[in-house]
Amino acid sequence: CATDDSTFVAASFSTLCPSPGAEVTIGNGDTESPILPSSTNWGYSLTQQLFNATEVGTATTLTGIKFEITDATSQNRNWDIYLGNTSQTDLSQGTYIQTTNHSKVFSGQVATTSNGWLEITFDSTFFYTGDNLVLTIDDNSNSTAGIAYFRSHPSVRSLYVYDYLDINPATISSAYETIYRNDVFFVS
């Protein structure tokens, strides 16, 4: 974000334009999840997590995301990552948020081969408006080579679906629920 010499302008835009490389941290859990953000022991999975506006903060451009792997497997996964701004406040059985109006921010291979922070730089940036944020991960790996566990915490509901057949995120109508959500860093 560009500003002029005016202190007023700089102060006004500081919350809308955080410094490049800033991170929004959500969660500080001590739980491990084998199903979020991806159910790696199934050929295909689809997960959806909701982050409230009070957690994410003010409007900004997101450039990446980080997940913490706590128990790695020796495999690479093929993920499509979607982000969307939403006014929806809860995910529960039957309230899956369709991805038709969301942005696909990443499509590619993700390595779940070592413990620690898995950082994914988006293929395209996403403008977060300051509303609630929905994160959908479509795992199209067609591989059941093992289970990776990711750091999680109890929170609002998250949704997941897994199968041995490909799952279309634009047409899914229902999903299983879990009371956990990943610890994440949103990078701006």
mmCIF file of C-alpha atoms in Angstrom:
data_model
loop_
_atom_site.group_PDB
_atom_site.id
_atom_site.type_symbol
_atom_site.label_atom_id
_atom_site.label_comp_id
_atom_site.label_asym_id
_atom_site.label_seq_id
_atom_site.Cartn_x
_atom_site.Cartn_y
_atom_site.Cartn_z
ATOM 1 C CA CYS A 1 0.000 0.000 0.000
ATOM 2 C CA ALA A 2 1.343 3.389 -0.933
ATOM 3 C CA THR A 3 0.920 6.405 1.309
ATOM 4 C CA ASP A 4 1.933 10.039 1.042
ATOM 5 C CA ASP A 5 3.668 12.114 3.690
ATOM 6 C CA SER A 6 0.465 12.666 5.623
ATOM 7 C CA THR A 7 0.371 11.049 9.062
ATOM 8 C CA PHE A 8 -3.412 10.818 8.767
ATOM 9 C CA VAL A 9 -3.225 8.804 5.568
ATOM 10 C CA ALA A 10 -0.544 6.492 6.979
ATOM 11 C CA ALA A 11 -2.536 5.921 10.157
ATOM 12 C CA SER A 12 -5.765 5.325 8.237
ATOM 13 C CA PHE A 13 -4.282 2.692 5.967
ATOM 14 C CA SER A 14 -2.109 0.878 8.500
ATOM 15 C CA THR A 15 -4.872 -1.568 9.455
ATOM 16 C CA LEU A 16 -5.938 -2.180 5.869
ATOM 17 C CA CYS A 17 -2.419 -2.726 4.584
ATOM 18 C CA PRO A 18 -0.270 -4.684 7.001
ATOM 19 C CA SER A 19 3.411 -4.857 6.266
ATOM 20 C CA PRO A 20 4.409 -7.418 3.630
ATOM 21 C CA GLY A 21 5.190 -10.796 5.131
ATOM 22 C CA ALA A 22 2.897 -10.237 8.139
ATOM 23 C CA GLU A 23 1.210 -13.328 9.542
ATOM 24 C CA VAL A 24 -2.140 -13.843 11.213
ATOM 25 C CA THR A 25 -1.846 -16.734 13.694
ATOM 26 C CA ILE A 26 -4.968 -18.695 14.588
ATOM 27 C CA GLY A 27 -4.880 -21.475 17.170
ATOM 28 C CA ASN A 28 -2.406 -22.720 19.706
ATOM 29 C CA GLY A 29 -3.568 -26.268 20.167
ATOM 30 C CA ASP A 30 -2.012 -29.429 21.498
ATOM 31 C CA THR A 31 -4.191 -31.824 19.514
ATOM 32 C CA GLU A 32 -3.281 -33.702 16.340
ATOM 33 C CA SER A 33 -5.736 -34.218 13.506
ATOM 34 C CA PRO A 34 -5.447 -36.937 10.851
ATOM 35 C CA ILE A 35 -8.333 -35.462 8.815
ATOM 36 C CA LEU A 36 -7.599 -31.724 8.677
ATOM 37 C CA PRO A 37 -6.492 -30.123 6.416
ATOM 38 C CA SER A 38 -6.403 -33.369 4.420
ATOM 39 C CA SER A 39 -7.327 -36.955 5.183
ATOM 40 C CA THR A 40 -4.098 -38.394 3.814
ATOM 41 C CA ASN A 41 -5.006 -42.051 4.324
ATOM 42 C CA TRP A 42 -7.757 -41.805 1.690
ATOM 43 C CA GLY A 43 -7.294 -41.349 -2.042
ATOM 44 C CA TYR A 44 -9.379 -38.180 -2.067
ATOM 45 C CA SER A 45 -10.607 -35.822 0.610
ATOM 46 C CA LEU A 46 -12.281 -32.458 0.918
ATOM 47 C CA THR A 47 -12.137 -30.329 4.069
ATOM 48 C CA GLN A 48 -13.626 -26.982 4.962
ATOM 49 C CA GLN A 49 -12.737 -24.740 7.908
ATOM 50 C CA LEU A 50 -14.266 -21.419 8.940
ATOM 51 C CA PHE A 51 -12.305 -18.580 10.547
ATOM 52 C CA ASN A 52 -14.241 -15.714 12.137
ATOM 53 C CA ALA A 53 -13.507 -12.104 11.259
ATOM 54 C CA THR A 54 -12.400 -11.380 14.830
ATOM 55 C CA GLU A 55 -9.678 -14.035 14.461
ATOM 56 C CA VAL A 56 -8.421 -13.046 11.009
ATOM 57 C CA GLY A 57 -8.556 -9.284 11.524
ATOM 58 C CA THR A 58 -8.902 -6.424 9.110
ATOM 59 C CA ALA A 59 -8.979 -6.529 5.335
ATOM 60 C CA THR A 60 -5.712 -7.560 3.696
ATOM 61 C CA THR A 61 -4.246 -9.462 0.779
ATOM 62 C CA LEU A 62 -3.319 -13.048 1.660
ATOM 63 C CA THR A 63 -0.339 -14.610 -0.110
ATOM 64 C CA GLY A 64 0.063 -17.953 1.645
ATOM 65 C CA ILE A 65 -0.774 -20.286 4.502
ATOM 66 C CA LYS A 66 1.145 -22.496 6.951
ATOM 67 C CA PHE A 67 0.097 -25.717 8.707
ATOM 68 C CA GLU A 68 2.127 -27.555 11.342
ATOM 69 C CA ILE A 69 2.798 -31.235 10.621
ATOM 70 C CA THR A 70 3.291 -33.139 13.887
ATOM 71 C CA ASP A 71 3.646 -36.674 12.507
ATOM 72 C CA ALA A 72 4.763 -36.841 8.885
ATOM 73 C CA THR A 73 4.381 -39.520 6.234
ATOM 74 C CA SER A 74 6.535 -40.219 3.231
ATOM 75 C CA GLN A 75 4.219 -38.881 0.572
ATOM 76 C CA ASN A 76 3.373 -35.890 -1.535
ATOM 77 C CA ARG A 77 -0.231 -34.763 -1.894
ATOM 78 C CA ASN A 78 -1.973 -32.896 -4.715
ATOM 79 C CA TRP A 79 -4.047 -30.065 -3.241
ATOM 80 C CA ASP A 80 -6.359 -27.410 -4.580
ATOM 81 C CA ILE A 81 -6.864 -24.642 -2.008
ATOM 82 C CA TYR A 82 -9.876 -22.316 -2.146
ATOM 83 C CA LEU A 83 -10.544 -19.209 -0.048
ATOM 84 C CA GLY A 84 -13.775 -17.267 0.230
ATOM 85 C CA ASN A 85 -15.198 -14.344 2.146
ATOM 86 C CA THR A 86 -18.501 -15.241 3.778
ATOM 87 C CA SER A 87 -21.093 -13.955 6.207
ATOM 88 C CA GLN A 88 -21.827 -17.528 7.312
ATOM 89 C CA THR A 89 -20.881 -17.976 10.979
ATOM 90 C CA ASP A 90 -21.063 -21.745 11.471
ATOM 91 C CA LEU A 91 -20.355 -24.977 9.644
ATOM 92 C CA SER A 92 -22.667 -27.782 10.624
ATOM 93 C CA GLN A 93 -24.091 -30.831 8.890
ATOM 94 C CA GLY A 94 -25.733 -29.648 5.699
ATOM 95 C CA THR A 95 -24.238 -26.134 5.715
ATOM 96 C CA TYR A 96 -21.226 -26.795 3.491
ATOM 97 C CA ILE A 97 -20.290 -23.525 1.768
ATOM 98 C CA GLN A 98 -20.169 -24.076 -1.991
ATOM 99 C CA THR A 99 -16.869 -23.102 -3.629
ATOM 100 C CA THR A 100 -18.412 -21.736 -6.841
ATOM 101 C CA ASN A 101 -17.804 -18.121 -5.720
ATOM 102 C CA HIS A 102 -14.478 -18.795 -4.010
ATOM 103 C CA SER A 103 -11.011 -18.239 -5.391
ATOM 104 C CA LYS A 104 -8.731 -21.159 -6.143
ATOM 105 C CA VAL A 105 -5.497 -19.758 -4.714
ATOM 106 C CA PHE A 106 -3.297 -22.826 -5.051
ATOM 107 C CA SER A 107 -3.136 -25.983 -7.150
ATOM 108 C CA GLY A 108 -0.143 -28.253 -6.845
ATOM 109 C CA GLN A 109 1.930 -30.731 -4.921
ATOM 110 C CA VAL A 110 2.366 -30.454 -1.156
ATOM 111 C CA ALA A 111 4.995 -32.495 0.696
ATOM 112 C CA THR A 112 3.843 -34.023 3.994
ATOM 113 C CA THR A 113 7.224 -35.711 4.409
ATOM 114 C CA SER A 114 8.693 -33.973 7.463
ATOM 115 C CA ASN A 115 7.535 -32.596 10.801
ATOM 116 C CA GLY A 116 7.372 -28.823 11.215
ATOM 117 C CA TRP A 117 5.683 -25.960 9.435
ATOM 118 C CA LEU A 118 4.385 -26.661 5.944
ATOM 119 C CA GLU A 119 4.338 -23.323 4.114
ATOM 120 C CA ILE A 120 2.312 -22.945 0.944
ATOM 121 C CA THR A 121 2.719 -19.827 -1.177
ATOM 122 C CA PHE A 122 -0.439 -19.152 -3.143
ATOM 123 C CA ASP A 123 -0.404 -19.178 -6.957
ATOM 124 C CA SER A 124 -2.614 -16.106 -6.828
ATOM 125 C CA THR A 125 -3.229 -13.671 -3.991
ATOM 126 C CA PHE A 126 -6.579 -13.419 -2.232
ATOM 127 C CA PHE A 127 -8.198 -10.221 -0.989
ATOM 128 C CA TYR A 128 -9.690 -10.857 2.424
ATOM 129 C CA THR A 129 -12.476 -8.310 2.995
ATOM 130 C CA GLY A 130 -12.642 -8.463 6.799
ATOM 131 C CA ASP A 131 -15.663 -10.785 6.895
ATOM 132 C CA ASN A 132 -15.500 -14.447 7.952
ATOM 133 C CA LEU A 133 -13.048 -16.553 5.927
ATOM 134 C CA VAL A 134 -13.698 -20.059 4.615
ATOM 135 C CA LEU A 135 -10.807 -22.366 3.699
ATOM 136 C CA THR A 136 -11.494 -25.408 1.498
ATOM 137 C CA ILE A 137 -8.843 -27.984 0.623
ATOM 138 C CA ASP A 138 -9.519 -30.515 -2.115
ATOM 139 C CA ASP A 139 -6.976 -33.370 -1.970
ATOM 140 C CA ASN A 140 -6.836 -35.134 -5.344
ATOM 141 C CA SER A 141 -3.868 -37.392 -4.629
ATOM 142 C CA ASN A 142 -5.435 -40.794 -5.325
ATOM 143 C CA SER A 143 -2.931 -42.239 -2.839
ATOM 144 C CA THR A 144 -3.355 -43.990 0.490
ATOM 145 C CA ALA A 145 0.319 -44.217 1.444
ATOM 146 C CA GLY A 146 -0.087 -43.254 5.111
ATOM 147 C CA ILE A 147 -1.468 -40.778 7.603
ATOM 148 C CA ALA A 148 -0.023 -37.331 8.317
ATOM 149 C CA TYR A 149 -1.096 -35.540 11.495
ATOM 150 C CA PHE A 150 -1.462 -31.758 11.721
ATOM 151 C CA ARG A 151 -1.596 -29.468 14.798
ATOM 152 C CA SER A 152 -5.209 -28.623 15.703
ATOM 153 C CA HIS A 153 -7.347 -27.114 18.430
ATOM 154 C CA PRO A 154 -10.969 -27.445 19.576
ATOM 155 C CA SER A 155 -13.103 -24.795 17.899
ATOM 156 C CA VAL A 156 -16.187 -24.272 15.823
ATOM 157 C CA ARG A 157 -17.143 -27.127 13.559
ATOM 158 C CA SER A 158 -15.115 -28.076 10.525
ATOM 159 C CA LEU A 159 -16.299 -30.353 7.743
ATOM 160 C CA TYR A 160 -14.651 -33.222 5.928
ATOM 161 C CA VAL A 161 -15.424 -35.810 3.273
ATOM 162 C CA TYR A 162 -13.166 -38.618 2.128
ATOM 163 C CA ASP A 163 -13.497 -41.338 -0.471
ATOM 164 C CA TYR A 164 -11.668 -43.540 -2.925
ATOM 165 C CA LEU A 165 -13.321 -41.568 -5.747
ATOM 166 C CA ASP A 166 -12.688 -37.953 -6.748
ATOM 167 C CA ILE A 167 -14.829 -35.384 -4.906
ATOM 168 C CA ASN A 168 -16.083 -32.270 -6.714
ATOM 169 C CA PRO A 169 -15.996 -29.284 -4.305
ATOM 170 C CA ALA A 170 -18.584 -27.392 -6.376
ATOM 171 C CA THR A 171 -21.272 -30.050 -6.055
ATOM 172 C CA ILE A 172 -20.873 -31.539 -2.575
ATOM 173 C CA SER A 173 -23.994 -31.193 -0.462
ATOM 174 C CA SER A 174 -23.088 -32.693 2.920
ATOM 175 C CA ALA A 175 -20.071 -33.689 4.967
ATOM 176 C CA TYR A 176 -18.969 -35.174 8.269
ATOM 177 C CA GLU A 177 -18.327 -32.825 11.181
ATOM 178 C CA THR A 178 -15.431 -32.465 13.588
ATOM 179 C CA ILE A 179 -15.056 -30.045 16.489
ATOM 180 C CA TYR A 180 -11.412 -29.362 15.615
ATOM 181 C CA ARG A 181 -9.710 -26.870 13.360
ATOM 182 C CA ASN A 182 -6.086 -26.548 12.266
ATOM 183 C CA ASP A 183 -3.641 -24.127 13.806
ATOM 184 C CA VAL A 184 -2.758 -21.897 10.854
ATOM 185 C CA PHE A 185 -0.727 -18.890 9.851
ATOM 186 C CA PHE A 186 -2.259 -16.771 7.105
ATOM 187 C CA VAL A 187 0.561 -14.897 5.359
ATOM 188 C CA SER A 188 -0.055 -11.454 3.900
#
